PDB file of C-alpha atoms in Angstrom:
ATOM      1  CA  MET A   1       0.000   0.000   0.000  1.00  0.00           C
ATOM      2  CA  GLY A   2       2.864   2.403   0.601  1.00  0.00           C
ATOM      3  CA  TYR A   3       1.553   3.995   3.785  1.00  0.00           C
ATOM      4  CA  VAL A   4       2.162   3.602   7.500  1.00  0.00           C
ATOM      5  CA  ASP A   5      -0.768   3.598   9.907  1.00  0.00           C
ATOM      6  CA  PRO A   6       0.118   6.007  12.753  1.00  0.00           C
ATOM      7  CA  GLY A   7      -1.905   4.261  15.420  1.00  0.00           C
ATOM      8  CA  PRO A   8      -5.379   3.973  16.874  1.00  0.00           C
ATOM      9  CA  ARG A   9      -8.309   5.637  15.154  1.00  0.00           C
ATOM     10  CA  GLY A  10     -10.226   8.384  16.854  1.00  0.00           C
ATOM     11  CA  ALA A  11      -7.116   9.887  18.371  1.00  0.00           C
ATOM     12  CA  ASP A  12      -6.885  13.646  18.730  1.00  0.00           C
ATOM     13  CA  THR A  13      -5.664  15.028  15.404  1.00  0.00           C
ATOM     14  CA  ALA A  14      -5.094  18.611  16.573  1.00  0.00           C
ATOM     15  CA  SER A  15      -1.323  18.100  16.657  1.00  0.00           C
ATOM     16  CA  VAL A  16      -1.097  16.208  13.357  1.00  0.00           C
ATOM     17  CA  GLU A  17       1.130  17.795  10.725  1.00  0.00           C
ATOM     18  CA  TRP A  18      -1.010  17.465   7.613  1.00  0.00           C
ATOM     19  CA  LEU A  19       0.371  17.277   4.103  1.00  0.00           C
ATOM     20  CA  GLU A  20      -0.880  20.537   2.572  1.00  0.00           C
ATOM     21  CA  PRO A  21      -0.632  21.591  -1.047  1.00  0.00           C
ATOM     22  CA  VAL A  22       1.138  24.780  -2.030  1.00  0.00           C
ATOM     23  CA  GLY A  23      -1.397  27.591  -2.157  1.00  0.00           C
ATOM     24  CA  GLY A  24      -3.934  25.653  -0.077  1.00  0.00           C
ATOM     25  CA  ARG A  25      -5.561  23.922  -3.068  1.00  0.00           C
ATOM     26  CA  ALA A  26      -6.814  20.425  -2.621  1.00  0.00           C
ATOM     27  CA  GLY A  27      -6.489  17.681  -5.180  1.00  0.00           C
ATOM     28  CA  LEU A  28      -6.689  13.945  -5.673  1.00  0.00           C
ATOM     29  CA  LEU A  29      -3.733  11.715  -4.894  1.00  0.00           C
ATOM     30  CA  GLY A  30      -2.316   9.529  -7.646  1.00  0.00           C
ATOM     31  CA  GLY A  31      -4.082   6.183  -7.869  1.00  0.00           C
ATOM     32  CA  THR A  32      -7.538   7.625  -7.171  1.00  0.00           C
ATOM     33  CA  LEU A  33     -10.140   6.236  -9.567  1.00  0.00           C
ATOM     34  CA  VAL A  34     -12.434   8.780 -11.276  1.00  0.00           C
ATOM     35  CA  GLU A  35     -15.520   7.878 -13.334  1.00  0.00           C
ATOM     36  CA  THR A  36     -15.174   9.098 -16.929  1.00  0.00           C
ATOM     37  CA  ALA A  37     -17.156   8.549 -20.143  1.00  0.00           C
ATOM     38  CA  GLN A  38     -14.639   5.770 -20.932  1.00  0.00           C
ATOM     39  CA  GLY A  39     -15.028   4.085 -17.524  1.00  0.00           C
ATOM     40  CA  TRP A  40     -13.025   4.329 -14.311  1.00  0.00           C
ATOM     41  CA  ARG A  41      -9.596   5.921 -14.834  1.00  0.00           C
ATOM     42  CA  ARG A  42      -6.708   6.766 -12.535  1.00  0.00           C
ATOM     43  CA  VAL A  43      -6.665  10.512 -11.934  1.00  0.00           C
ATOM     44  CA  GLU A  44      -3.047  10.826 -13.100  1.00  0.00           C
ATOM     45  CA  ASN A  45      -4.081   9.522 -16.555  1.00  0.00           C
ATOM     46  CA  LEU A  46      -6.752  12.174 -17.163  1.00  0.00           C
ATOM     47  CA  LYS A  47      -6.294  15.084 -19.589  1.00  0.00           C
ATOM     48  CA  ILE A  48      -7.907  18.438 -20.266  1.00  0.00           C
ATOM     49  CA  GLY A  49     -11.131  17.749 -22.165  1.00  0.00           C
ATOM     50  CA  THR A  50     -11.735  14.324 -20.578  1.00  0.00           C
ATOM     51  CA  SER A  51     -15.449  14.036 -19.717  1.00  0.00           C
ATOM     52  CA  VAL A  52     -16.064  13.114 -16.077  1.00  0.00           C
ATOM     53  CA  TYR A  53     -19.346  12.011 -14.494  1.00  0.00           C
ATOM     54  CA  THR A  54     -20.610  14.448 -11.894  1.00  0.00           C
ATOM     55  CA  TYR A  55     -23.078  14.036  -9.060  1.00  0.00           C
ATOM     56  CA  ASP A  56     -25.950  15.550 -11.019  1.00  0.00           C
ATOM     57  CA  GLY A  57     -25.552  12.777 -13.602  1.00  0.00           C
ATOM     58  CA  GLY A  58     -24.015  14.872 -16.327  1.00  0.00           C
ATOM     59  CA  LEU A  59     -20.687  14.526 -18.066  1.00  0.00           C
ATOM     60  CA  ARG A  60     -18.488  17.590 -17.695  1.00  0.00           C
ATOM     61  CA  PRO A  61     -15.155  18.171 -19.459  1.00  0.00           C
ATOM     62  CA  ILE A  62     -12.063  18.968 -17.439  1.00  0.00           C
ATOM     63  CA  MET A  63     -11.209  22.616 -18.151  1.00  0.00           C
ATOM     64  CA  ARG A  64      -7.934  22.846 -16.247  1.00  0.00           C
ATOM     65  CA  LEU A  65      -5.647  20.216 -14.787  1.00  0.00           C
ATOM     66  CA  GLN A  66      -2.740  20.855 -12.421  1.00  0.00           C
ATOM     67  CA  ARG A  67      -0.231  18.192 -11.466  1.00  0.00           C
ATOM     68  CA  ARG A  68       2.329  18.438  -8.716  1.00  0.00           C
ATOM     69  CA  MET A  69       4.446  16.134  -6.616  1.00  0.00           C
ATOM     70  CA  MET A  70       3.941  16.133  -2.861  1.00  0.00           C
ATOM     71  CA  ARG A  71       7.197  15.174  -1.219  1.00  0.00           C
ATOM     72  CA  ASN A  72       7.220  12.921   1.789  1.00  0.00           C
ATOM     73  CA  ASN A  73       8.296  15.159   4.667  1.00  0.00           C
ATOM     74  CA  GLY A  74       6.687  13.238   7.523  1.00  0.00           C
ATOM     75  CA  SER A  75       3.310  14.877   7.024  1.00  0.00           C
ATOM     76  CA  MET A  76       0.059  12.952   6.800  1.00  0.00           C
ATOM     77  CA  VAL A  77      -2.974  12.495   4.562  1.00  0.00           C
ATOM     78  CA  VAL A  78      -6.440  11.144   5.418  1.00  0.00           C
ATOM     79  CA  ARG A  79      -7.347   7.506   4.690  1.00  0.00           C
ATOM     80  CA  LEU A  80     -10.988   6.731   3.916  1.00  0.00           C
ATOM     81  CA  PRO A  81     -11.054   2.925   4.248  1.00  0.00           C
ATOM     82  CA  GLY A  82     -12.329   0.705   1.454  1.00  0.00           C
ATOM     83  CA  GLY A  83     -15.331  -1.479   2.081  1.00  0.00           C
ATOM     84  CA  GLN A  84     -17.043   1.274   4.032  1.00  0.00           C
ATOM     85  CA  LEU A  85     -18.774   4.515   3.233  1.00  0.00           C
ATOM     86  CA  ASN A  86     -19.431   3.732  -0.440  1.00  0.00           C
ATOM     87  CA  VAL A  87     -15.701   3.507  -1.236  1.00  0.00           C
ATOM     88  CA  CYS A  88     -14.563   0.367  -3.092  1.00  0.00           C
ATOM     89  CA  GLN A  89     -10.939   0.568  -1.964  1.00  0.00           C
ATOM     90  CA  ASP A  90      -8.912   2.792   0.331  1.00  0.00           C
ATOM     91  CA  LEU A  91      -9.115   6.417  -0.757  1.00  0.00           C
ATOM     92  CA  PHE A  92      -6.332   8.759   0.339  1.00  0.00           C
ATOM     93  CA  VAL A  93      -7.026  12.489   0.241  1.00  0.00           C
ATOM     94  CA  LEU A  94      -5.347  15.661   1.366  1.00  0.00           C
ATOM     95  CA  ALA A  95      -6.637  16.863   4.710  1.00  0.00           C
ATOM     96  CA  ASN A  96      -8.229  19.959   3.157  1.00  0.00           C
ATOM     97  CA  GLN A  97      -9.989  18.045   0.348  1.00  0.00           C
ATOM     98  CA  HIS A  98     -13.728  18.634   0.639  1.00  0.00           C
ATOM     99  CA  VAL A  99     -15.938  15.546   0.481  1.00  0.00           C
ATOM    100  CA  MET A 100     -19.727  15.415   0.526  1.00  0.00           C
ATOM    101  CA  VAL A 101     -21.186  13.936   3.685  1.00  0.00           C
ATOM    102  CA  GLY A 102     -24.820  13.041   4.298  1.00  0.00           C
ATOM    103  CA  TRP A 103     -26.768  11.428   7.070  1.00  0.00           C
ATOM    104  CA  ASP A 104     -27.812   8.328   5.107  1.00  0.00           C
ATOM    105  CA  GLY A 105     -24.379   6.762   4.746  1.00  0.00           C
ATOM    106  CA  LEU A 106     -21.781   9.527   5.035  1.00  0.00           C
ATOM    107  CA  PHE A 107     -20.920  10.052   1.362  1.00  0.00           C
ATOM    108  CA  ALA A 108     -24.452   9.906   0.022  1.00  0.00           C
ATOM    109  CA  PHE A 109     -25.933  13.261  -0.927  1.00  0.00           C
ATOM    110  CA  ALA A 110     -29.586  12.403  -0.483  1.00  0.00           C
ATOM    111  CA  HIS A 111     -32.458  14.853  -0.601  1.00  0.00           C
ATOM    112  CA  GLY A 112     -30.157  17.871  -0.414  1.00  0.00           C
ATOM    113  CA  GLU A 113     -29.136  17.059   3.148  1.00  0.00           C
ATOM    114  CA  GLY A 114     -25.444  16.676   2.444  1.00  0.00           C
ATOM    115  CA  ARG A 115     -22.675  19.099   3.263  1.00  0.00           C
ATOM    116  CA  LEU A 116     -19.090  19.530   2.154  1.00  0.00           C
ATOM    117  CA  CYS A 117     -16.503  19.076   4.861  1.00  0.00           C
ATOM    118  CA  GLN A 118     -12.750  18.775   4.941  1.00  0.00           C
ATOM    119  CA  ALA A 119     -11.494  15.199   5.149  1.00  0.00           C
ATOM    120  CA  ARG A 120      -9.580  16.029   8.344  1.00  0.00           C
ATOM    121  CA  GLN A 121     -12.917  16.653  10.072  1.00  0.00           C
ATOM    122  CA  LEU A 122     -13.914  13.004   9.531  1.00  0.00           C
ATOM    123  CA  CYS A 123     -10.981  11.495  11.425  1.00  0.00           C
ATOM    124  CA  GLY A 124     -12.167   9.108  14.097  1.00  0.00           C
ATOM    125  CA  VAL A 125     -15.385   8.093  12.281  1.00  0.00           C
ATOM    126  CA  ALA A 126     -15.775   4.635  10.688  1.00  0.00           C
ATOM    127  CA  GLY A 127     -12.031   3.947  10.579  1.00  0.00           C
ATOM    128  CA  ILE A 128     -11.164   7.248   8.884  1.00  0.00           C
ATOM    129  CA  GLY A 129      -7.843   8.563  10.078  1.00  0.00           C
ATOM    130  CA  PRO A 130      -4.472  10.101   9.273  1.00  0.00           C
ATOM    131  CA  VAL A 131      -1.701   8.042   7.695  1.00  0.00           C
ATOM    132  CA  HIS A 132       1.898   8.668   6.643  1.00  0.00           C
ATOM    133  CA  PHE A 133       2.883   7.898   3.074  1.00  0.00           C
ATOM    134  CA  ALA A 134       6.170   6.036   2.742  1.00  0.00           C
ATOM    135  CA  ARG A 135       7.019   7.770  -0.542  1.00  0.00           C
ATOM    136  CA  SER A 136       6.304  10.947  -2.498  1.00  0.00           C
ATOM    137  CA  LYS A 137       2.914  11.105  -4.164  1.00  0.00           C
ATOM    138  CA  GLY A 138       1.516  12.895  -7.193  1.00  0.00           C
ATOM    139  CA  VAL A 139      -1.488  15.178  -6.699  1.00  0.00           C
ATOM    140  CA  VAL A 140      -3.887  16.198  -9.475  1.00  0.00           C
ATOM    141  CA  CYS A 141      -6.317  19.104  -9.204  1.00  0.00           C
ATOM    142  CA  LEU A 142      -9.213  18.878 -11.659  1.00  0.00           C
ATOM    143  CA  THR A 143     -11.064  22.087 -12.497  1.00  0.00           C
ATOM    144  CA  PHE A 144     -14.363  22.271 -14.369  1.00  0.00           C
ATOM    145  CA  ALA A 145     -16.335  25.208 -15.809  1.00  0.00           C
ATOM    146  CA  GLU A 146     -18.325  25.298 -12.547  1.00  0.00           C
ATOM    147  CA  GLU A 147     -17.678  23.616  -9.230  1.00  0.00           C
ATOM    148  CA  GLU A 148     -18.613  19.926  -9.332  1.00  0.00           C
ATOM    149  CA  LEU A 149     -18.884  16.837  -7.180  1.00  0.00           C
ATOM    150  CA  ILE A 150     -17.277  13.847  -8.863  1.00  0.00           C
ATOM    151  CA  TYR A 151     -17.137  10.177  -7.951  1.00  0.00           C
ATOM    152  CA  ALA A 152     -13.855   8.816  -6.596  1.00  0.00           C
ATOM    153  CA  ASN A 153     -13.146   5.127  -5.970  1.00  0.00           C
ATOM    154  CA  THR A 154     -16.757   4.345  -6.989  1.00  0.00           C
ATOM    155  CA  GLY A 155     -18.571   6.073  -4.156  1.00  0.00           C
ATOM    156  CA  ALA A 156     -16.994   9.083  -2.509  1.00  0.00           C
ATOM    157  CA  LEU A 157     -18.252  12.430  -3.756  1.00  0.00           C
ATOM    158  CA  VAL A 158     -15.303  14.821  -3.816  1.00  0.00           C
ATOM    159  CA  HIS A 159     -15.419  18.515  -4.598  1.00  0.00           C
ATOM    160  CA  CYS A 160     -13.595  19.999  -7.575  1.00  0.00           C
ATOM    161  CA  PRO A 161     -13.431  23.757  -8.140  1.00  0.00           C
ATOM    162  CA  GLY A 162     -14.810  25.634 -11.102  1.00  0.00           C
ATOM    163  CA  VAL A 163     -12.991  28.112 -13.326  1.00  0.00           C
ATOM    164  CA  LEU A 164     -15.598  30.692 -12.333  1.00  0.00           C
ATOM    165  CA  GLY A 165     -15.123  31.493  -8.645  1.00  0.00           C
ATOM    166  CA  GLU A 166     -12.425  28.902  -7.948  1.00  0.00           C
ATOM    167  CA  GLY A 167     -12.418  27.243  -4.576  1.00  0.00           C
ATOM    168  CA  ILE A 168     -15.381  26.463  -2.367  1.00  0.00           C
ATOM    169  CA  ALA A 169     -18.466  28.410  -3.358  1.00  0.00           C
ATOM    170  CA  THR A 170     -20.774  28.111  -0.366  1.00  0.00           C
ATOM    171  CA  ASN A 171     -23.761  29.382  -2.330  1.00  0.00           C
ATOM    172  CA  TYR A 172     -24.118  26.074  -4.208  1.00  0.00           C
ATOM    173  CA  PHE A 173     -23.034  23.293  -1.840  1.00  0.00           C
ATOM    174  CA  PRO A 174     -23.438  23.873   1.905  1.00  0.00           C
ATOM    175  CA  VAL A 175     -20.096  23.687   3.731  1.00  0.00           C
ATOM    176  CA  VAL A 176     -19.323  22.557   7.270  1.00  0.00           C
ATOM    177  CA  ARG A 177     -17.014  25.174   8.760  1.00  0.00           C
ATOM    178  CA  ALA A 178     -13.451  24.065   9.460  1.00  0.00           C
ATOM    179  CA  THR A 179     -13.997  24.737  13.174  1.00  0.00           C
ATOM    180  CA  ASP A 180     -17.081  22.490  13.423  1.00  0.00           C
ATOM    181  CA  LYS A 181     -16.726  18.996  14.837  1.00  0.00           C
ATOM    182  CA  VAL A 182     -18.685  16.620  12.636  1.00  0.00           C
ATOM    183  CA  GLY A 183     -17.407  13.212  13.762  1.00  0.00           C
ATOM    184  CA  VAL A 184     -19.698  12.698  16.754  1.00  0.00           C
ATOM    185  CA  GLU A 185     -22.832  13.638  14.823  1.00  0.00           C
ATOM    186  CA  LEU A 186     -21.868  11.526  11.803  1.00  0.00           C
ATOM    187  CA  ALA A 187     -21.081   8.483  13.925  1.00  0.00           C
ATOM    188  CA  LYS A 188     -24.709   8.451  15.119  1.00  0.00           C
ATOM    189  CA  HIS A 189     -25.977   8.135  11.555  1.00  0.00           C
ATOM    190  CA  ILE A 190     -23.580   5.673   9.915  1.00  0.00           C
ATOM    191  CA  ARG A 191     -25.182   2.303   9.293  1.00  0.00           C
TER     192      ARG A 191
END
């Protein structure tokens, strides 16, 4: 797998040194599967113009694509374990990557009740926690015409920015503030 589990889940993550991208932008780590018009593809193999399935069921072309290498400096990323939470295999994301959470199974966005939250906020719920990578890892940031939720590793809905108003636009998808604790509330609703 190429990562080292730092210890028990649910531990306090306030002192964790997270692997952060330059400029604060999130992105998907190499190896992440993304659903495209041609089937599931590794994010590092995508190109500008590739059509990606989005949450609303439409295909949207990638408008901008940034690749960078994140060096292993002892920092950590968040592991969303496979076999749980609609994820087919372990999904590793940067701590500031926004994922859609909902009360009917964490990553489901049912009946408009979901919210975007940073992956770091989910640590301690359903085996989600920080891990060290044993080697450097490529990160790819996909940008669409408008902000989108795309499917990663068959079930997780991850946020990608739009060219117009890059970043998190809280007027479209509700966002859990970085200071909110979501783990306790989510744990009550996970089946």
